[in-house]
């Protein structure tokens, strides 16, 4: 039996800009009913997705801040353009990572036994 | 600032320096006719000195560069250029007036250079975004 996917770390925990928050340790119930720890390696789905979302949140917050500063005249237009471009790319990266991970998960789930 | 989009940040530092360069040229041209009595402070033309941003914890040349920065601002001659204008109210007893040493032709040539450099950095920024998007859009 494949263990259940652990919960995704909360986005609200990443209010600090660029601060990657370590995900809370997840656990899953295996076929025998005993609680088994889920692998917490840096390559786990939980970590990858959590870090991507945290990075995205920090980058978009930064873009919002710099855009407001540019509108108020305290930041240069170039800085605002850079920040929004990076937010755009970070959104695409998070989207791509999520799509790939879900695609891989579905490939496993659709395997014919 | 360092991020995974390093090419954009590097080009952004170039845009920032070029903007400062244009600002300094603008200041020089705006002040080129500031007359002053010889001996009193006269406007000194500002020239940006740009230098490489050396990555932290690594000697120069051992890692990829992270951009450019304004190292300092060099100033033109403090005494200005003395022009004989006896009718100028600011003239001294000898009828001389000090003007800032700003050559408009040089400033215009620098402005063209700064503008071209700005456009080049903006182009690098746009193209690196296209490159990043290309790798993100791979559909296996």
PDB file of N, CA, C and O in Angstrom, chain A residues 55 59 62 76-79 81-82 84-96 99-100, chain B residues 1 3-6 8-9 11-13 15-16 19 118 125 128-129 132-133 136-140:
ATOM      1  N   UNK A  55       9.016  29.878  -1.444  1.00  0.00           N
ATOM      2  CA  UNK A  55       9.794  30.797  -2.285  1.00  0.00           C
ATOM      3  C   UNK A  55       8.867  31.673  -3.111  1.00  0.00           C
ATOM      4  O   UNK A  55       9.098  32.881  -3.274  1.00  0.00           O
ATOM      5  N   UNK A  59       8.680  35.730  -2.941  1.00  0.00           N
ATOM      6  CA  UNK A  59       8.960  36.528  -4.132  1.00  0.00           C
ATOM      7  C   UNK A  59       7.778  37.419  -4.494  1.00  0.00           C
ATOM      8  O   UNK A  59       7.958  38.585  -4.857  1.00  0.00           O
ATOM      9  N   UNK A  62       7.604  40.288  -2.121  1.00  0.00           N
ATOM     10  CA  UNK A  62       8.623  41.269  -2.467  1.00  0.00           C
ATOM     11  C   UNK A  62       8.185  42.110  -3.664  1.00  0.00           C
ATOM     12  O   UNK A  62       8.365  43.334  -3.680  1.00  0.00           O
ATOM     13  N   UNK A  76      12.976  52.510  -7.780  1.00  0.00           N
ATOM     14  CA  UNK A  76      13.066  52.782  -9.214  1.00  0.00           C
ATOM     15  C   UNK A  76      12.153  51.835  -9.983  1.00  0.00           C
ATOM     16  O   UNK A  76      11.798  50.756  -9.503  1.00  0.00           O
ATOM     17  N   UNK A  77      11.774  52.279 -11.176  1.00  0.00           N
ATOM     18  CA  UNK A  77      10.923  51.460 -12.026  1.00  0.00           C
ATOM     19  C   UNK A  77      11.634  50.167 -12.397  1.00  0.00           C
ATOM     20  O   UNK A  77      11.014  49.101 -12.508  1.00  0.00           O
ATOM     21  N   UNK A  78      12.980  50.261 -12.571  1.00  0.00           N
ATOM     22  CA  UNK A  78      13.735  49.056 -12.917  1.00  0.00           C
ATOM     23  C   UNK A  78      13.619  48.005 -11.813  1.00  0.00           C
ATOM     24  O   UNK A  78      13.435  46.817 -12.096  1.00  0.00           O
ATOM     25  N   UNK A  79      13.707  48.455 -10.553  1.00  0.00           N
ATOM     26  CA  UNK A  79      13.588  47.514  -9.437  1.00  0.00           C
ATOM     27  C   UNK A  79      12.219  46.836  -9.440  1.00  0.00           C
ATOM     28  O   UNK A  79      12.110  45.632  -9.200  1.00  0.00           O
ATOM     29  N   UNK A  81      10.269  46.384 -12.016  1.00  0.00           N
ATOM     30  CA  UNK A  81      10.195  45.459 -13.150  1.00  0.00           C
ATOM     31  C   UNK A  81      10.902  44.153 -12.829  1.00  0.00           C
ATOM     32  O   UNK A  81      10.394  43.062 -13.126  1.00  0.00           O
ATOM     33  N   UNK A  82      12.084  44.264 -12.205  1.00  0.00           N
ATOM     34  CA  UNK A  82      12.847  43.062 -11.854  1.00  0.00           C
ATOM     35  C   UNK A  82      12.058  42.212 -10.864  1.00  0.00           C
ATOM     36  O   UNK A  82      11.926  40.988 -11.019  1.00  0.00           O
ATOM     37  N   UNK A  84       8.809  42.110 -10.241  1.00  0.00           N
ATOM     38  CA  UNK A  84       7.609  41.479 -10.804  1.00  0.00           C
ATOM     39  C   UNK A  84       7.982  40.374 -11.794  1.00  0.00           C
ATOM     40  O   UNK A  84       7.295  39.355 -11.863  1.00  0.00           O
ATOM     41  N   UNK A  85       9.083  40.577 -12.537  1.00  0.00           N
ATOM     42  CA  UNK A  85       9.524  39.525 -13.458  1.00  0.00           C
ATOM     43  C   UNK A  85       9.912  38.268 -12.682  1.00  0.00           C
ATOM     44  O   UNK A  85       9.562  37.144 -13.067  1.00  0.00           O
ATOM     45  N   UNK A  86      10.630  38.470 -11.569  1.00  0.00           N
ATOM     46  CA  UNK A  86      11.029  37.311 -10.771  1.00  0.00           C
ATOM     47  C   UNK A  86       9.814  36.633 -10.138  1.00  0.00           C
ATOM     48  O   UNK A  86       9.772  35.403 -10.028  1.00  0.00           O
ATOM     49  N   UNK A  87       8.818  37.428  -9.747  1.00  0.00           N
ATOM     50  CA  UNK A  87       7.595  36.836  -9.202  1.00  0.00           C
ATOM     51  C   UNK A  87       6.874  36.022 -10.274  1.00  0.00           C
ATOM     52  O   UNK A  87       6.368  34.923 -10.006  1.00  0.00           O
ATOM     53  N   UNK A  88       6.857  36.569 -11.484  1.00  0.00           N
ATOM     54  CA  UNK A  88       6.246  35.855 -12.609  1.00  0.00           C
ATOM     55  C   UNK A  88       6.927  34.508 -12.826  1.00  0.00           C
ATOM     56  O   UNK A  88       6.278  33.455 -12.936  1.00  0.00           O
ATOM     57  N   UNK A  89       8.290  34.539 -12.852  1.00  0.00           N
ATOM     58  CA  UNK A  89       9.037  33.297 -13.075  1.00  0.00           C
ATOM     59  C   UNK A  89       8.852  32.330 -11.912  1.00  0.00           C
ATOM     60  O   UNK A  89       8.733  31.112 -12.121  1.00  0.00           O
ATOM     61  N   UNK A  90       8.819  32.851 -10.680  1.00  0.00           N
ATOM     62  CA  UNK A  90       8.654  31.969  -9.526  1.00  0.00           C
ATOM     63  C   UNK A  90       7.283  31.287  -9.562  1.00  0.00           C
ATOM     64  O   UNK A  90       7.165  30.110  -9.200  1.00  0.00           O
ATOM     65  N   UNK A  91       6.276  32.037 -10.015  1.00  0.00           N
ATOM     66  CA  UNK A  91       4.945  31.434 -10.145  1.00  0.00           C
ATOM     67  C   UNK A  91       4.972  30.306 -11.169  1.00  0.00           C
ATOM     68  O   UNK A  91       4.421  29.223 -10.938  1.00  0.00           O
ATOM     69  N   UNK A  92       5.624  30.557 -12.299  1.00  0.00           N
ATOM     70  CA  UNK A  92       5.708  29.519 -13.325  1.00  0.00           C
ATOM     71  C   UNK A  92       6.496  28.311 -12.821  1.00  0.00           C
ATOM     72  O   UNK A  92       6.147  27.158 -13.128  1.00  0.00           O
ATOM     73  N   UNK A  93       7.571  28.587 -12.025  1.00  0.00           N
ATOM     74  CA  UNK A  93       8.373  27.487 -11.498  1.00  0.00           C
ATOM     75  C   UNK A  93       7.549  26.628 -10.540  1.00  0.00           C
ATOM     76  O   UNK A  93       7.544  25.394 -10.647  1.00  0.00           O
ATOM     77  N   UNK A  94       6.840  27.283  -9.622  1.00  0.00           N
ATOM     78  CA  UNK A  94       6.020  26.538  -8.666  1.00  0.00           C
ATOM     79  C   UNK A  94       4.953  25.738  -9.392  1.00  0.00           C
ATOM     80  O   UNK A  94       4.671  24.580  -9.051  1.00  0.00           O
ATOM     81  N   UNK A  95       4.353  26.352 -10.409  1.00  0.00           N
ATOM     82  CA  UNK A  95       3.331  25.662 -11.193  1.00  0.00           C
ATOM     83  C   UNK A  95       3.917  24.444 -11.903  1.00  0.00           C
ATOM     84  O   UNK A  95       3.322  23.356 -11.904  1.00  0.00           O
ATOM     85  N   UNK A  96       5.110  24.626 -12.493  1.00  0.00           N
ATOM     86  CA  UNK A  96       5.743  23.527 -13.218  1.00  0.00           C
ATOM     87  C   UNK A  96       6.118  22.394 -12.266  1.00  0.00           C
ATOM     88  O   UNK A  96       5.898  21.211 -12.573  1.00  0.00           O
ATOM     89  N   UNK A  99       2.944  20.597 -11.207  1.00  0.00           N
ATOM     90  CA  UNK A  99       2.402  19.784 -12.296  1.00  0.00           C
ATOM     91  C   UNK A  99       3.215  18.513 -12.482  1.00  0.00           C
ATOM     92  O   UNK A  99       2.653  17.420 -12.661  1.00  0.00           O
ATOM     93  N   UNK A 100       4.557  18.669 -12.443  1.00  0.00           N
ATOM     94  CA  UNK A 100       5.417  17.505 -12.624  1.00  0.00           C
ATOM     95  C   UNK A 100       5.206  16.501 -11.498  1.00  0.00           C
ATOM     96  O   UNK A 100       5.130  15.281 -11.738  1.00  0.00           O
TER      97      UNK A 100
ATOM     98  N   UNK B   1      21.613  41.080  -3.303  1.00  0.00           N
ATOM     99  CA  UNK B   1      20.489  40.146  -3.417  1.00  0.00           C
ATOM    100  C   UNK B   1      20.890  39.023  -4.365  1.00  0.00           C
ATOM    101  O   UNK B   1      21.363  39.261  -5.439  1.00  0.00           O
ATOM    102  N   UNK B   3      19.501  35.295  -5.972  1.00  0.00           N
ATOM    103  CA  UNK B   3      18.333  34.433  -6.101  1.00  0.00           C
ATOM    104  C   UNK B   3      18.602  33.419  -7.195  1.00  0.00           C
ATOM    105  O   UNK B   3      19.662  33.401  -7.796  1.00  0.00           O
ATOM    106  N   UNK B   4      17.616  32.561  -7.437  1.00  0.00           N
ATOM    107  CA  UNK B   4      17.807  31.574  -8.488  1.00  0.00           C
ATOM    108  C   UNK B   4      17.741  32.230  -9.861  1.00  0.00           C
ATOM    109  O   UNK B   4      18.195  31.658 -10.836  1.00  0.00           O
ATOM    110  N   UNK B   5      17.191  33.437  -9.949  1.00  0.00           N
ATOM    111  CA  UNK B   5      17.133  34.136 -11.240  1.00  0.00           C
ATOM    112  C   UNK B   5      18.344  35.071 -11.329  1.00  0.00           C
ATOM    113  O   UNK B   5      18.201  36.288 -11.458  1.00  0.00           O
ATOM    114  N   UNK B   6      19.559  34.508 -11.268  1.00  0.00           N
ATOM    115  CA  UNK B   6      20.752  35.349 -11.135  1.00  0.00           C
ATOM    116  C   UNK B   6      20.978  36.222 -12.363  1.00  0.00           C
ATOM    117  O   UNK B   6      21.459  37.347 -12.224  1.00  0.00           O
ATOM    118  N   UNK B   8      18.865  37.713 -14.211  1.00  0.00           N
ATOM    119  CA  UNK B   8      18.005  38.894 -14.139  1.00  0.00           C
ATOM    120  C   UNK B   8      18.562  39.874 -13.112  1.00  0.00           C
ATOM    121  O   UNK B   8      18.586  41.085 -13.340  1.00  0.00           O
ATOM    122  N   UNK B   9      19.035  39.355 -11.983  1.00  0.00           N
ATOM    123  CA  UNK B   9      19.595  40.240 -10.957  1.00  0.00           C
ATOM    124  C   UNK B   9      20.855  40.931 -11.467  1.00  0.00           C
ATOM    125  O   UNK B   9      21.075  42.124 -11.197  1.00  0.00           O
ATOM    126  N   UNK B  11      21.706  41.588 -14.650  1.00  0.00           N
ATOM    127  CA  UNK B  11      21.323  42.622 -15.614  1.00  0.00           C
ATOM    128  C   UNK B  11      20.658  43.790 -14.895  1.00  0.00           C
ATOM    129  O   UNK B  11      20.834  44.954 -15.296  1.00  0.00           O
ATOM    130  N   UNK B  12      19.930  43.489 -13.828  1.00  0.00           N
ATOM    131  CA  UNK B  12      19.289  44.560 -13.065  1.00  0.00           C
ATOM    132  C   UNK B  12      20.296  45.489 -12.419  1.00  0.00           C
ATOM    133  O   UNK B  12      20.087  46.707 -12.364  1.00  0.00           O
ATOM    134  N   UNK B  13      21.435  44.930 -11.945  1.00  0.00           N
ATOM    135  CA  UNK B  13      22.461  45.798 -11.370  1.00  0.00           C
ATOM    136  C   UNK B  13      23.031  46.718 -12.447  1.00  0.00           C
ATOM    137  O   UNK B  13      23.349  47.889 -12.177  1.00  0.00           O
ATOM    138  N   UNK B  15      21.360  47.840 -15.066  1.00  0.00           N
ATOM    139  CA  UNK B  15      20.350  48.871 -15.307  1.00  0.00           C
ATOM    140  C   UNK B  15      20.417  49.950 -14.228  1.00  0.00           C
ATOM    141  O   UNK B  15      20.337  51.152 -14.512  1.00  0.00           O
ATOM    142  N   UNK B  16      20.616  49.508 -12.980  1.00  0.00           N
ATOM    143  CA  UNK B  16      20.678  50.471 -11.874  1.00  0.00           C
ATOM    144  C   UNK B  16      21.877  51.405 -12.023  1.00  0.00           C
ATOM    145  O   UNK B  16      21.764  52.626 -11.824  1.00  0.00           O
ATOM    146  N   UNK B  19      21.296  53.794 -14.841  1.00  0.00           N
ATOM    147  CA  UNK B  19      20.371  54.845 -14.427  1.00  0.00           C
ATOM    148  C   UNK B  19      21.110  55.929 -13.640  1.00  0.00           C
ATOM    149  O   UNK B  19      20.891  57.125 -13.855  1.00  0.00           O
ATOM    150  N   UNK B 118      22.016  50.855 -21.060  1.00  0.00           N
ATOM    151  CA  UNK B 118      20.736  50.598 -20.379  1.00  0.00           C
ATOM    152  C   UNK B 118      19.882  49.654 -21.207  1.00  0.00           C
ATOM    153  O   UNK B 118      19.320  48.675 -20.702  1.00  0.00           O
ATOM    154  N   UNK B 125      17.939  41.202 -19.675  1.00  0.00           N
ATOM    155  CA  UNK B 125      16.911  40.827 -18.705  1.00  0.00           C
ATOM    156  C   UNK B 125      15.732  40.136 -19.402  1.00  0.00           C
ATOM    157  O   UNK B 125      15.267  39.073 -18.970  1.00  0.00           O
ATOM    158  N   UNK B 128      16.850  36.667 -20.812  1.00  0.00           N
ATOM    159  CA  UNK B 128      17.050  35.631 -19.797  1.00  0.00           C
ATOM    160  C   UNK B 128      15.706  35.173 -19.243  1.00  0.00           C
ATOM    161  O   UNK B 128      15.535  33.998 -18.903  1.00  0.00           O
ATOM    162  N   UNK B 129      14.736  36.074 -19.184  1.00  0.00           N
ATOM    163  CA  UNK B 129      13.380  35.654 -18.774  1.00  0.00           C
ATOM    164  C   UNK B 129      12.823  34.649 -19.786  1.00  0.00           C
ATOM    165  O   UNK B 129      12.240  33.632 -19.404  1.00  0.00           O
ATOM    166  N   UNK B 132      14.519  31.348 -19.129  1.00  0.00           N
ATOM    167  CA  UNK B 132      13.979  30.670 -17.954  1.00  0.00           C
ATOM    168  C   UNK B 132      12.608  30.067 -18.267  1.00  0.00           C
ATOM    169  O   UNK B 132      12.291  28.962 -17.846  1.00  0.00           O
ATOM    170  N   UNK B 133      11.801  30.813 -19.018  1.00  0.00           N
ATOM    171  CA  UNK B 133      10.464  30.304 -19.349  1.00  0.00           C
ATOM    172  C   UNK B 133      10.547  29.082 -20.248  1.00  0.00           C
ATOM    173  O   UNK B 133       9.728  28.174 -20.154  1.00  0.00           O
ATOM    174  N   UNK B 136      11.027  26.136 -18.168  1.00  0.00           N
ATOM    175  CA  UNK B 136       9.851  25.857 -17.335  1.00  0.00           C
ATOM    176  C   UNK B 136       8.701  25.281 -18.148  1.00  0.00           C
ATOM    177  O   UNK B 136       7.804  24.644 -17.593  1.00  0.00           O
ATOM    178  N   UNK B 137       8.719  25.525 -19.457  1.00  0.00           N
ATOM    179  CA  UNK B 137       7.576  25.123 -20.275  1.00  0.00           C
ATOM    180  C   UNK B 137       7.759  23.752 -20.906  1.00  0.00           C
ATOM    181  O   UNK B 137       6.964  23.368 -21.777  1.00  0.00           O
ATOM    182  N   UNK B 138       8.803  23.029 -20.506  1.00  0.00           N
ATOM    183  CA  UNK B 138       8.997  21.693 -21.080  1.00  0.00           C
ATOM    184  C   UNK B 138       7.869  20.785 -20.611  1.00  0.00           C
ATOM    185  O   UNK B 138       7.586  20.683 -19.418  1.00  0.00           O
ATOM    186  N   UNK B 139       7.187  20.166 -21.546  1.00  0.00           N
ATOM    187  CA  UNK B 139       6.114  19.230 -21.225  1.00  0.00           C
ATOM    188  C   UNK B 139       6.567  17.838 -21.655  1.00  0.00           C
ATOM    189  O   UNK B 139       6.663  17.576 -22.846  1.00  0.00           O
ATOM    190  N   UNK B 140       6.857  17.014 -20.683  1.00  0.00           N
ATOM    191  CA  UNK B 140       7.321  15.672 -21.011  1.00  0.00           C
ATOM    192  C   UNK B 140       6.140  14.783 -21.423  1.00  0.00           C
ATOM    193  O   UNK B 140       5.052  14.964 -20.929  1.00  0.00           O
TER     194      UNK B 140
END
